[in-house]
Short mmCIF file of C-alpha atoms and ligand atoms in Angstrom, two decimals:
data_model
loop_
_atom_site.label_atom_id
_atom_site.label_comp_id
_atom_site.label_asym_id
_atom_site.label_seq_id
_atom_site.Cartn_x
_atom_site.Cartn_y
_atom_site.Cartn_z
CA MET A 1 0.01 0.07 -0.03
CA PRO A 2 1.26 3.56 -0.81
CA HIS A 3 1.82 5.91 2.17
CA ALA A 4 2.55 9.54 2.26
CA THR A 5 6.17 10.58 2.83
CA ALA A 6 8.17 13.44 1.24
CA GLY A 7 4.89 15.18 0.13
CA GLY A 8 3.29 14.65 3.50
CA PRO A 9 -0.22 13.43 4.18
CA GLY A 10 -2.86 14.74 1.96
CA ARG A 11 -0.64 14.66 -1.17
CA ILE A 12 -1.98 11.19 -2.12
CA HIS A 13 -5.53 11.75 -3.33
CA GLY A 14 -8.61 9.77 -2.52
CA ASP A 15 -8.18 7.55 -5.52
CA GLY A 16 -4.62 6.65 -4.38
CA SER A 17 -2.99 8.84 -7.08
CA VAL A 18 -0.15 11.35 -6.69
CA THR A 19 0.38 14.31 -9.11
CA ALA A 20 3.51 16.46 -9.50
CA HIS A 21 4.24 19.46 -11.79
CA ALA A 22 7.46 20.49 -13.48
CA PRO A 23 8.24 23.57 -15.52
CA ALA A 24 9.69 24.26 -19.01
CA LYS A 25 13.16 25.92 -19.09
CA ILE A 26 14.74 28.65 -21.28
CA ASN A 27 18.52 28.87 -21.58
CA VAL A 28 18.98 32.54 -21.20
CA HIS A 29 22.70 31.94 -21.96
CA LEU A 30 24.29 28.88 -23.46
CA ALA A 31 27.99 28.63 -24.25
CA VAL A 32 28.98 25.33 -25.81
CA GLY A 33 32.56 24.08 -25.30
CA PRO A 34 34.47 21.18 -26.88
CA LEU A 35 33.01 17.75 -27.63
CA ARG A 36 34.05 15.35 -24.80
CA ALA A 37 35.12 11.79 -25.20
CA ASP A 38 31.64 10.60 -23.80
CA GLY A 39 29.80 12.24 -26.74
CA PHE A 40 28.67 15.21 -24.76
CA HIS A 41 29.79 18.80 -24.95
CA GLU A 42 31.20 20.68 -22.10
CA LEU A 43 28.94 23.67 -21.52
CA THR A 44 28.08 26.70 -19.48
CA THR A 45 24.47 27.69 -19.34
CA VAL A 46 22.07 29.97 -17.36
CA TYR A 47 18.84 28.07 -16.84
CA LEU A 48 15.53 29.86 -16.14
CA ALA A 49 12.38 27.79 -15.09
CA VAL A 50 9.22 29.32 -16.71
CA SER A 51 5.51 29.07 -15.96
CA LEU A 52 4.58 26.50 -18.65
CA LEU A 53 3.99 23.20 -16.76
CA ASP A 54 3.59 19.57 -17.45
CA SER A 55 2.00 17.22 -14.85
CA VAL A 56 2.60 13.56 -14.07
CA THR A 57 0.06 11.56 -12.16
CA ALA A 58 0.97 8.10 -10.68
CA TRP A 59 -1.50 5.48 -9.32
CA PRO A 60 -0.83 2.25 -7.60
CA ASP A 61 -0.85 -0.61 -10.17
CA ASP A 62 0.86 -3.96 -11.11
CA GLY A 63 3.73 -3.29 -13.44
CA LEU A 64 4.34 -0.06 -15.40
CA SER A 65 1.91 1.68 -17.88
CA LEU A 66 2.01 5.17 -19.38
CA THR A 67 -0.58 7.33 -21.11
CA VAL A 68 -0.27 10.84 -22.48
CA THR A 69 -2.64 13.69 -23.20
CA GLY A 70 -1.91 17.21 -24.55
CA GLU A 71 1.10 18.38 -26.61
CA GLY A 72 2.60 15.61 -28.63
CA ALA A 73 0.16 13.00 -27.56
CA GLY A 74 -0.34 10.34 -30.17
CA GLY A 75 2.57 11.63 -32.10
CA ASP A 76 6.14 12.61 -30.79
CA VAL A 77 5.77 11.44 -27.27
CA PRO A 78 6.31 7.67 -26.78
CA THR A 79 4.33 5.65 -24.24
CA ASP A 80 6.87 2.89 -23.56
CA SER A 81 10.36 2.61 -22.16
CA ARG A 82 11.62 5.19 -24.68
CA ASN A 83 9.83 7.84 -22.60
CA LEU A 84 12.04 9.39 -19.86
CA VAL A 85 9.12 9.00 -17.35
CA TRP A 86 9.19 5.20 -17.82
CA GLN A 87 13.01 5.31 -17.37
CA ALA A 88 12.68 7.53 -14.23
CA ALA A 89 10.23 4.96 -12.81
CA GLU A 90 12.57 2.00 -13.44
CA LEU A 91 15.65 3.91 -12.11
CA LEU A 92 13.92 5.10 -8.82
CA ALA A 93 12.44 1.52 -8.30
CA ARG A 94 15.96 -0.01 -8.69
CA HIS A 95 17.59 2.61 -6.49
CA ALA A 96 15.04 2.22 -3.76
CA GLY A 97 14.67 -1.61 -4.07
CA VAL A 98 11.00 -1.53 -4.73
CA ARG A 99 8.93 -2.96 -7.50
CA ALA A 100 8.25 -0.60 -10.38
CA ASP A 101 4.53 -0.80 -9.98
CA ALA A 102 2.55 2.18 -11.16
CA ALA A 103 0.08 3.54 -13.78
CA LEU A 104 1.48 6.85 -15.01
CA HIS A 105 -0.17 9.67 -16.93
CA ILE A 106 1.50 12.73 -18.28
CA ASP A 107 -0.53 15.76 -19.23
CA LYS A 108 1.72 17.83 -21.51
CA SER A 109 1.55 21.56 -22.12
CA ILE A 110 5.33 21.80 -22.92
CA PRO A 111 5.84 20.96 -26.49
CA ALA A 112 8.14 17.95 -27.32
CA ALA A 113 11.49 18.34 -29.06
CA ALA A 114 11.14 22.15 -28.72
CA GLY A 115 14.33 23.15 -26.71
CA LEU A 116 12.08 23.60 -23.61
CA ALA A 117 13.24 20.47 -21.72
CA GLY A 118 9.70 19.04 -21.74
CA GLY A 119 10.82 15.41 -21.55
CA SER A 120 13.19 16.38 -18.71
CA ALA A 121 10.32 18.09 -16.80
CA ASP A 122 8.18 14.96 -17.15
CA ALA A 123 11.09 12.79 -15.79
CA ALA A 124 11.67 15.21 -12.89
CA ALA A 125 7.88 15.24 -12.02
CA ALA A 126 7.76 11.43 -12.22
CA LEU A 127 10.62 11.16 -9.67
CA VAL A 128 8.85 13.37 -7.28
CA ALA A 129 5.36 11.77 -7.78
CA LEU A 130 6.66 8.25 -7.58
CA ASP A 131 8.83 8.94 -4.47
CA ALA A 132 5.62 9.96 -2.72
CA LEU A 133 3.53 7.09 -4.17
CA TRP A 134 6.03 4.39 -3.26
CA GLY A 135 7.09 6.00 -0.02
CA THR A 136 10.76 5.70 -1.05
CA ARG A 137 11.72 8.69 1.14
CA CYS A 138 14.47 9.96 -1.19
CA THR A 139 16.25 13.14 -0.29
CA ARG A 140 16.46 15.90 -2.91
CA GLY A 141 20.14 14.88 -3.28
CA ASP A 142 19.21 11.36 -3.95
CA LEU A 143 16.64 12.47 -6.59
CA ALA A 144 19.15 14.94 -8.08
CA GLY A 145 21.67 12.02 -8.60
CA LEU A 146 18.99 9.96 -10.35
CA ALA A 147 18.02 12.89 -12.44
CA ALA A 148 21.55 13.44 -13.78
CA ARG A 149 21.52 9.81 -15.00
CA LEU A 150 18.26 10.39 -16.98
CA GLY A 151 19.46 13.50 -18.90
CA SER A 152 21.52 16.57 -18.76
CA ASP A 153 18.50 18.88 -18.17
CA VAL A 154 16.65 16.87 -15.63
CA PRO A 155 18.48 18.02 -12.47
CA PHE A 156 17.53 21.57 -13.41
CA SER A 157 13.78 20.49 -14.06
CA LEU A 158 13.94 19.24 -10.38
CA VAL A 159 15.46 22.33 -8.91
CA GLY A 160 13.92 25.18 -11.13
CA GLY A 161 14.40 28.79 -10.40
CA VAL A 162 17.53 30.15 -11.95
CA ALA A 163 20.73 28.23 -11.99
CA LEU A 164 24.14 28.11 -13.67
CA GLY A 165 24.72 24.77 -15.27
CA THR A 166 28.10 23.38 -16.14
CA GLY A 167 29.62 19.98 -17.01
CA ARG A 168 27.06 18.70 -19.52
CA GLY A 169 24.48 21.01 -17.88
CA GLU A 170 23.79 18.66 -14.94
CA GLN A 171 26.12 20.37 -12.42
CA LEU A 172 24.10 23.20 -10.93
CA SER A 173 24.86 26.27 -8.97
CA PRO A 174 21.39 27.75 -7.89
CA SER A 175 21.17 31.41 -8.23
CA LEU A 176 19.33 33.56 -5.64
CA SER A 177 17.94 35.70 -8.50
CA ARG A 178 14.15 36.01 -7.91
CA ARG A 179 13.35 39.03 -10.15
CA ARG A 180 10.43 38.25 -12.37
CA THR A 181 10.94 38.36 -16.16
CA ASP A 182 8.19 37.95 -18.79
CA TRP A 183 8.68 35.99 -21.96
CA VAL A 184 6.85 34.79 -25.00
CA LEU A 185 7.59 31.27 -26.26
CA GLY A 186 7.10 31.03 -29.96
CA VAL A 187 6.56 27.28 -30.83
CA ALA A 188 7.23 26.03 -34.34
CA GLY A 189 5.17 23.39 -36.10
CA THR A 190 7.75 20.63 -35.99
CA GLY A 191 10.50 19.80 -33.51
CA LEU A 192 14.31 19.60 -33.73
CA SER A 193 16.50 16.68 -32.55
CA THR A 194 18.98 17.90 -29.87
CA PRO A 195 21.87 15.53 -31.00
CA LYS A 196 21.38 16.80 -34.61
CA VAL A 197 21.77 20.45 -33.54
CA TYR A 198 25.01 19.69 -31.48
CA ARG A 199 26.36 17.76 -34.43
CA GLU A 200 25.61 20.69 -36.81
CA LEU A 201 27.54 22.94 -34.40
CA ASP A 202 30.50 20.62 -34.55
CA ARG A 203 30.26 20.71 -38.33
CA LEU A 204 30.04 24.44 -38.52
CA ARG A 205 33.11 24.77 -36.15
CA ALA A 206 35.07 22.16 -38.12
CA THR A 207 34.55 23.85 -41.36
CA GLY A 208 35.36 27.31 -39.87
CA GLN A 209 31.82 28.62 -40.49
CA VAL A 210 31.46 29.34 -36.87
CA ALA A 211 34.64 30.26 -34.89
CA ALA A 212 35.02 27.95 -31.86
CA ASP A 213 36.23 30.83 -29.76
CA ALA A 214 33.64 33.40 -30.76
CA GLY A 215 30.73 31.96 -28.90
CA ALA A 216 28.41 33.23 -26.18
CA GLY A 217 31.29 33.73 -23.67
CA GLN A 218 30.93 34.13 -19.90
CA PRO A 219 27.53 34.09 -18.28
CA ASP A 220 28.35 36.79 -15.55
CA ASP A 221 26.64 39.68 -17.31
CA VAL A 222 23.44 37.74 -18.02
CA LEU A 223 23.33 36.56 -14.40
CA THR A 224 23.71 40.14 -13.04
CA ALA A 225 21.12 41.48 -15.48
CA LEU A 226 18.69 38.60 -14.72
CA ARG A 227 18.99 39.47 -11.04
CA ASP A 228 19.14 43.31 -11.09
CA GLY A 229 17.71 44.33 -14.58
CA PRO A 230 16.86 46.36 -16.35
CA ASP A 231 15.26 44.06 -19.00
CA ALA A 232 16.74 46.18 -21.89
CA THR A 233 20.20 45.29 -20.52
CA LEU A 234 19.33 41.62 -20.10
CA ALA A 235 18.06 41.60 -23.63
CA GLY A 236 21.56 42.67 -24.90
CA PHE A 237 23.17 39.68 -23.20
CA LEU A 238 20.94 36.88 -24.41
CA ALA A 239 23.20 34.43 -26.23
CA ASN A 240 23.09 30.81 -27.37
CA ASP A 241 25.75 28.92 -29.28
CA LEU A 242 23.17 26.44 -30.50
CA GLN A 243 21.29 29.23 -32.36
CA ALA A 244 23.59 29.19 -35.34
CA PRO A 245 23.27 25.45 -35.94
CA ALA A 246 19.52 25.51 -35.30
CA LEU A 247 19.24 28.23 -37.91
CA GLU A 248 21.30 26.31 -40.33
CA LEU A 249 19.00 23.38 -39.95
CA ARG A 250 15.87 25.41 -39.86
CA PRO A 251 16.35 28.61 -41.82
CA ASP A 252 12.68 29.50 -41.17
CA LEU A 253 13.65 30.32 -37.60
CA ARG A 254 15.14 33.53 -38.79
CA ALA A 255 11.80 34.78 -39.61
CA GLY A 256 10.52 33.61 -36.25
CA LEU A 257 13.27 35.67 -34.47
CA ALA A 258 12.48 38.70 -36.64
CA ALA A 259 8.82 38.32 -35.91
CA MET A 260 9.39 38.11 -32.16
CA THR A 261 11.37 41.45 -32.10
CA GLY A 262 8.96 42.95 -34.68
CA ALA A 263 6.07 42.25 -32.32
CA GLY A 264 7.79 44.17 -29.54
CA ALA A 265 10.13 41.81 -27.77
CA LEU A 266 13.21 43.55 -26.20
CA GLY A 267 15.42 40.64 -27.29
CA ALA A 268 14.93 37.17 -28.71
CA LEU A 269 16.91 33.91 -28.94
CA VAL A 270 16.47 30.19 -29.85
CA SER A 271 15.70 28.37 -26.64
CA GLY A 272 18.24 25.56 -26.07
CA SER A 273 18.55 23.45 -29.20
CA GLY A 274 15.36 24.97 -30.57
CA PRO A 275 13.22 25.33 -32.49
CA THR A 276 11.27 27.47 -29.85
CA VAL A 277 12.02 31.15 -30.08
CA ALA A 278 11.93 32.89 -26.62
CA GLY A 279 11.38 36.63 -26.54
CA LEU A 280 11.89 38.83 -23.44
CA VAL A 281 9.10 41.34 -23.01
CA GLU A 282 8.37 44.17 -20.52
CA ASP A 283 5.58 42.63 -18.50
CA ALA A 284 2.62 40.20 -18.45
CA ASP A 285 0.39 42.36 -20.57
CA ALA A 286 3.06 42.74 -23.25
CA ALA A 287 3.59 38.91 -23.18
CA ALA A 288 -0.04 38.25 -23.64
CA GLY A 289 -0.35 40.83 -26.45
CA THR A 290 2.75 39.75 -28.24
CA ALA A 291 1.81 36.12 -28.06
CA ASP A 292 -1.68 36.88 -29.54
CA ALA A 293 -0.22 39.02 -32.29
CA LEU A 294 2.35 36.40 -33.27
CA VAL A 295 -0.25 33.66 -33.66
CA ALA A 296 -2.65 35.93 -35.51
CA ALA A 297 0.16 36.70 -37.94
CA GLY A 298 0.84 33.04 -38.42
CA ALA A 299 4.52 33.43 -37.16
CA PHE A 300 4.33 30.40 -34.98
CA ARG A 301 2.05 27.36 -34.46
CA LEU A 302 1.63 28.39 -30.78
CA ALA A 303 2.78 31.26 -28.56
CA HIS A 304 2.80 31.07 -24.78
CA ALA A 305 2.98 34.09 -22.39
CA VAL A 306 5.10 32.94 -19.55
CA HIS A 307 7.26 34.31 -16.66
CA GLY A 308 10.13 33.07 -14.60
CA PRO A 309 11.61 32.06 -12.30
CA VAL A 310 9.19 29.38 -11.05
CA PRO A 311 9.99 26.42 -8.70
CA GLY A 312 11.11 23.09 -10.08
CA ALA A 313 9.18 19.73 -9.87
CA ARG A 314 6.95 19.55 -6.86
CA LEU A 315 3.72 17.69 -5.64
CA ALA A 316 0.46 19.20 -6.54
CA GLY A 317 -1.53 20.32 -3.52
O1 C5P B 1 21.54 14.67 -21.84
P1 C5P B 1 20.49 14.46 -22.95
O2 C5P B 1 20.02 13.02 -23.08
O3 C5P B 1 19.41 15.47 -22.85
O4 C5P B 1 21.24 14.80 -24.28
C1 C5P B 1 20.78 14.53 -25.57
C2 C5P B 1 21.85 14.65 -26.59
O5 C5P B 1 22.32 16.03 -26.74
C3 C5P B 1 23.22 13.91 -26.20
O6 C5P B 1 23.12 12.58 -26.55
C4 C5P B 1 24.22 14.70 -26.96
O7 C5P B 1 24.18 14.26 -28.39
C5 C5P B 1 23.73 16.12 -26.98
N1 C5P B 1 24.28 16.80 -25.78
C6 C5P B 1 25.60 17.26 -25.92
N2 C5P B 1 26.21 17.98 -24.88
C7 C5P B 1 25.50 18.33 -23.81
C8 C5P B 1 24.10 17.85 -23.71
C9 C5P B 1 23.59 17.11 -24.67
O8 C5P B 1 26.21 17.09 -26.96
N3 C5P B 1 26.07 18.99 -22.81
#
């Protein structure tokens, strides 16, 4: 029988289910270093968790099963062991020495393969929900270790807020920055494969089309501007080394970036490996107005008005 632990009593609902939410992220700054022997790139990034949330619900059951509704359901998002949520369940069960028994459901608002760490958010939410459902009493440190094994962005999805990521992105230094910033996320019709974008960056650097030492540089200015403002200064420091390869693979994103600034964003960049375009705007009203204008103009399939920072994966009340 499940019993309440980390989430406390009351987090397990009357039907025995537990729900956790986790946020999308924007890389406000992403500097990609050399390719490592393990196939990952050394990087320095400033992560910002934003108010576009997925939720994962877990019920007691025999064996594992997974269903998905919302963004990417029936299409890009697998419902078997290829899904990071499934892998998170197996990993937590092995770690804790319990049986991987749960029916899992993901309700997705974060688009798949969009550069917003949607799969990572789902994995982080699954770890938190299943820890409560199974009573495995993991510490946040335990969960962070498991998260890093699932993917480079999963530890940040767990922590949320603002953090500096190094290594392959999984080594985090949380920032105390709490200043609210408002953003518009312009979501394209089809996704981009993260490994493909990294490989394209390697190719552009190998052929000299992009200078390896002329990238995003140090994140100090962006961290200061994120904390202290003003937004116009922050806009000038937005930088992403994956933008050039994403634009090479998807030239249509140039129009998306231009549309974002044309609709009033103070600055815009490709989020992570793309293809989502993130635009920094003045406030919530500007975000809502810009998002509506972009969709009406047909610049993006979808546009979300969001803000950050928001907390990482946590149990729903
Ligand atoms: O860690 P994650 O599974 O999200 O990474 C997906 C892929 O993105 C990796 O297999 C690798 O090709 C690329 N990647 C990278 N360097 C990083 C993070 C990801 O090359 N720091």
